[in-house]
Tab-separated table of C-alpha atoms in Angstrom:
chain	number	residue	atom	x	y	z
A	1	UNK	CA	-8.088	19.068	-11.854
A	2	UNK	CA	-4.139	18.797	-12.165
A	3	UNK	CA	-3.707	21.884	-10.057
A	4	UNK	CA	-6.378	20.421	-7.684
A	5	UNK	CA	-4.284	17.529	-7.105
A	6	UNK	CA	-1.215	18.562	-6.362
A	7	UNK	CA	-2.525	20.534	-3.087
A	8	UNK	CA	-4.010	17.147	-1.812
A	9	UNK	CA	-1.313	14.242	-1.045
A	10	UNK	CA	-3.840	11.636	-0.665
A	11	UNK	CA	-3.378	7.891	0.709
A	12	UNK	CA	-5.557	5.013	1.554
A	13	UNK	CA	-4.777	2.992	4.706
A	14	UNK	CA	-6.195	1.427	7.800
A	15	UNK	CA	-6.486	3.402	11.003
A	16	UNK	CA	-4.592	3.673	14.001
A	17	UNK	CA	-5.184	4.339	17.215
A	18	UNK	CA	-3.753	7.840	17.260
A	19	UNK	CA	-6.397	8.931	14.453
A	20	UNK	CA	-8.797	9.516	17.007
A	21	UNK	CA	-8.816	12.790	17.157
A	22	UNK	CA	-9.468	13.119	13.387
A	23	UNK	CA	-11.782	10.666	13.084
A	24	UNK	CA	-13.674	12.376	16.131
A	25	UNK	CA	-13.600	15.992	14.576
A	26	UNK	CA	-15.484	14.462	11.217
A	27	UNK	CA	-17.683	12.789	12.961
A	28	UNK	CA	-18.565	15.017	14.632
A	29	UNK	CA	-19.185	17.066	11.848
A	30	UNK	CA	-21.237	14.175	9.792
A	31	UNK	CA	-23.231	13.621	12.681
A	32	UNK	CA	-23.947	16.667	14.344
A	33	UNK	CA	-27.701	15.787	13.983
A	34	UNK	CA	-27.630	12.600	15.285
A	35	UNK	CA	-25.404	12.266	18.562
A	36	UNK	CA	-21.693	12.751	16.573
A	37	UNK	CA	-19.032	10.441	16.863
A	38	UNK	CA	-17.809	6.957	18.098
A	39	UNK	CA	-16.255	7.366	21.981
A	40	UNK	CA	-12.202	6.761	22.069
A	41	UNK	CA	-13.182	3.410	23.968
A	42	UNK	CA	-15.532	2.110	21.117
A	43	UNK	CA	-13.136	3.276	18.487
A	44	UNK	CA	-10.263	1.318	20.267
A	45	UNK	CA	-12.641	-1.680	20.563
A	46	UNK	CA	-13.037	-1.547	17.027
A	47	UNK	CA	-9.810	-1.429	16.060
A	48	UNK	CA	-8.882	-4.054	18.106
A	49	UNK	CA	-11.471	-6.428	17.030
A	50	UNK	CA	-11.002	-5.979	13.144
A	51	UNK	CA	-7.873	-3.981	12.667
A	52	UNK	CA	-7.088	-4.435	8.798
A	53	UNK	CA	-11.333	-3.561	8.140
A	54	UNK	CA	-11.061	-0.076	8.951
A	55	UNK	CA	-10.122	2.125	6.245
A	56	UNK	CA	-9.050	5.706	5.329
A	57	UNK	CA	-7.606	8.237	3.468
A	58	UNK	CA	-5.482	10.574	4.986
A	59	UNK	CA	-3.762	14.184	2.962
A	60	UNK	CA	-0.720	15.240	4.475
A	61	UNK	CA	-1.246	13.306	7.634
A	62	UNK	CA	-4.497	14.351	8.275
A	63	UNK	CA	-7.534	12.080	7.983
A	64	UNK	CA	-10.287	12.848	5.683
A	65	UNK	CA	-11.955	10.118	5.581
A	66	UNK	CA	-12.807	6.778	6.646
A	67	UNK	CA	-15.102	2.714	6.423
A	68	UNK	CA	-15.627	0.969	9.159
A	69	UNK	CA	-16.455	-2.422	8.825
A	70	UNK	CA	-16.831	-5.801	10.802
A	71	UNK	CA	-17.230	-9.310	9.469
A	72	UNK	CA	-20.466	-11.244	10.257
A	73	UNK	CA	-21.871	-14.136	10.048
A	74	UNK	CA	-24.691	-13.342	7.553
A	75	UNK	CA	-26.922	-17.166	8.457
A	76	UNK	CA	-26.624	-15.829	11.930
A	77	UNK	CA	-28.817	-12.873	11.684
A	78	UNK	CA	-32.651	-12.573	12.008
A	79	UNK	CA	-33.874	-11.430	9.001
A	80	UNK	CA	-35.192	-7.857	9.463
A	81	UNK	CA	-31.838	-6.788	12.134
A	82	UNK	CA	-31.405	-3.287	12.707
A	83	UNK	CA	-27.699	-1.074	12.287
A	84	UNK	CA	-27.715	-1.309	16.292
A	85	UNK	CA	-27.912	-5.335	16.246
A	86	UNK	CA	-24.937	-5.340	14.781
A	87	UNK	CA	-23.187	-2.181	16.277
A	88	UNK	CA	-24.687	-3.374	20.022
A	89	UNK	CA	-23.780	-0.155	21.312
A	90	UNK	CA	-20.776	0.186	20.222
A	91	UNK	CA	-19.710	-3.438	21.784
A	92	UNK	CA	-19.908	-4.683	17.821
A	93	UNK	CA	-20.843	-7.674	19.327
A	94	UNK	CA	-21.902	-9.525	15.642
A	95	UNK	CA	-18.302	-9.400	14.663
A	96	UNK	CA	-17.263	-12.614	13.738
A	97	UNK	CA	-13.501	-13.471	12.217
A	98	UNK	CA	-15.247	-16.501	10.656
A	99	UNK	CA	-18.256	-14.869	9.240
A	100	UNK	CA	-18.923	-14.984	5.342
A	101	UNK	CA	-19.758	-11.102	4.858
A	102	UNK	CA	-17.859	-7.565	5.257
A	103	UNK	CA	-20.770	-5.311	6.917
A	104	UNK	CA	-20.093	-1.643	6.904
A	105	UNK	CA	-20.970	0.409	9.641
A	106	UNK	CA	-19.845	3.653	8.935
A	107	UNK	CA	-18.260	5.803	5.767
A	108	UNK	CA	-17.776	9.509	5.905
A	109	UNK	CA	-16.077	12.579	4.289
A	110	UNK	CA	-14.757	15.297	5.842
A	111	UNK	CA	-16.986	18.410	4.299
A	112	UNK	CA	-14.027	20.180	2.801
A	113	UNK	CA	-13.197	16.639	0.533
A	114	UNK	CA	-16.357	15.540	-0.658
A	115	UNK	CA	-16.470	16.741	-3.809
A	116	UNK	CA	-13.495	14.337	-4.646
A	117	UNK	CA	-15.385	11.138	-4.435
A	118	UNK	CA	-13.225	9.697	-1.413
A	119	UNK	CA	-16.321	7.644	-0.431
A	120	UNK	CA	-15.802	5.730	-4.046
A	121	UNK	CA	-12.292	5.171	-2.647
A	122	UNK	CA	-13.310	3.699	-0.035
A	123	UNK	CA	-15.942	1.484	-1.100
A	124	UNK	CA	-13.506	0.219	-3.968
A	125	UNK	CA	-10.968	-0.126	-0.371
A	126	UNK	CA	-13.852	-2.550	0.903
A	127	UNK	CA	-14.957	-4.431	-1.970
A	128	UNK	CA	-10.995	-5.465	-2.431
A	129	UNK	CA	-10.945	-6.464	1.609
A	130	UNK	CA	-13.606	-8.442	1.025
A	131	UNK	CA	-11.610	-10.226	-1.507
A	132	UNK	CA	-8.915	-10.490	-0.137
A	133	UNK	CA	-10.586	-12.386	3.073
A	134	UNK	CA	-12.538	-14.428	0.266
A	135	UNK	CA	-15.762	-12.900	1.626
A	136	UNK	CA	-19.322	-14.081	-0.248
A	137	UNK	CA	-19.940	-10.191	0.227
């Protein structure tokens, strides 16, 4: 595993705008089955709305993979809500800075990393957010 890990230079951080493109390509890859990846535009709206709530790990510049999250407001939601309730399109109309709960929308590996449990990473990533914004959840 020592040889494995010097090849990989691996950090956890939040996205930026210019990650698109790599956040696109594994997408695109996770999703082939099911319509592939965010648009640039819903990305950006993302990342405007809740900057510091989506996540990633990046090797040598590269991302590999990445959480997205939003805050809601957890009293505010029918009961039985759907994924696209709270995604509205890609509006992510449910976020809510002064919601009680970090809701994750979206965690994926890039095929060549999964093997070294990234996604743990990034849970561990979220579950310290949520902390960190004293979040219920």
């Amino acid at each position: 595993m020592e040889a494995e890990s010097s090849l990989h230079k691996l950090e956890t951080r939040n996205l930026r705008s210019a990650d698109y493109d790599d956040i696109d390509a594994i997408m695109k890859q996770a999703y082939a089955d099911m319509g592939g990846a965010w648009t640039r535009q819903e990305y950006s709206n993302l990342l405007s709305l809740f900057p510091e709530g989506q996540i990633c790990i990046e090797d040598k510049g590269t991302v590999v993979a990445a959480a997205l999250t939003l805050i809601i407001d957890y009293a505010g939601l029918e009961r039985d809500h759907s994924y696209e309730d709270i995604v509205s399109k890609g509006k992510f109309d449910k976020h809510d800075p002064d919601g009680d709960y970090l809701y994750g929308i979206d965690v994926f590996v890039h095929e060549d990393y999964k093997v070294m449990r990234l996604g743990r990473r990034l849970y561990d990533a979220r579950k310290k957010l949520c902390e960190n914004l004293n979040l219920k959840g």
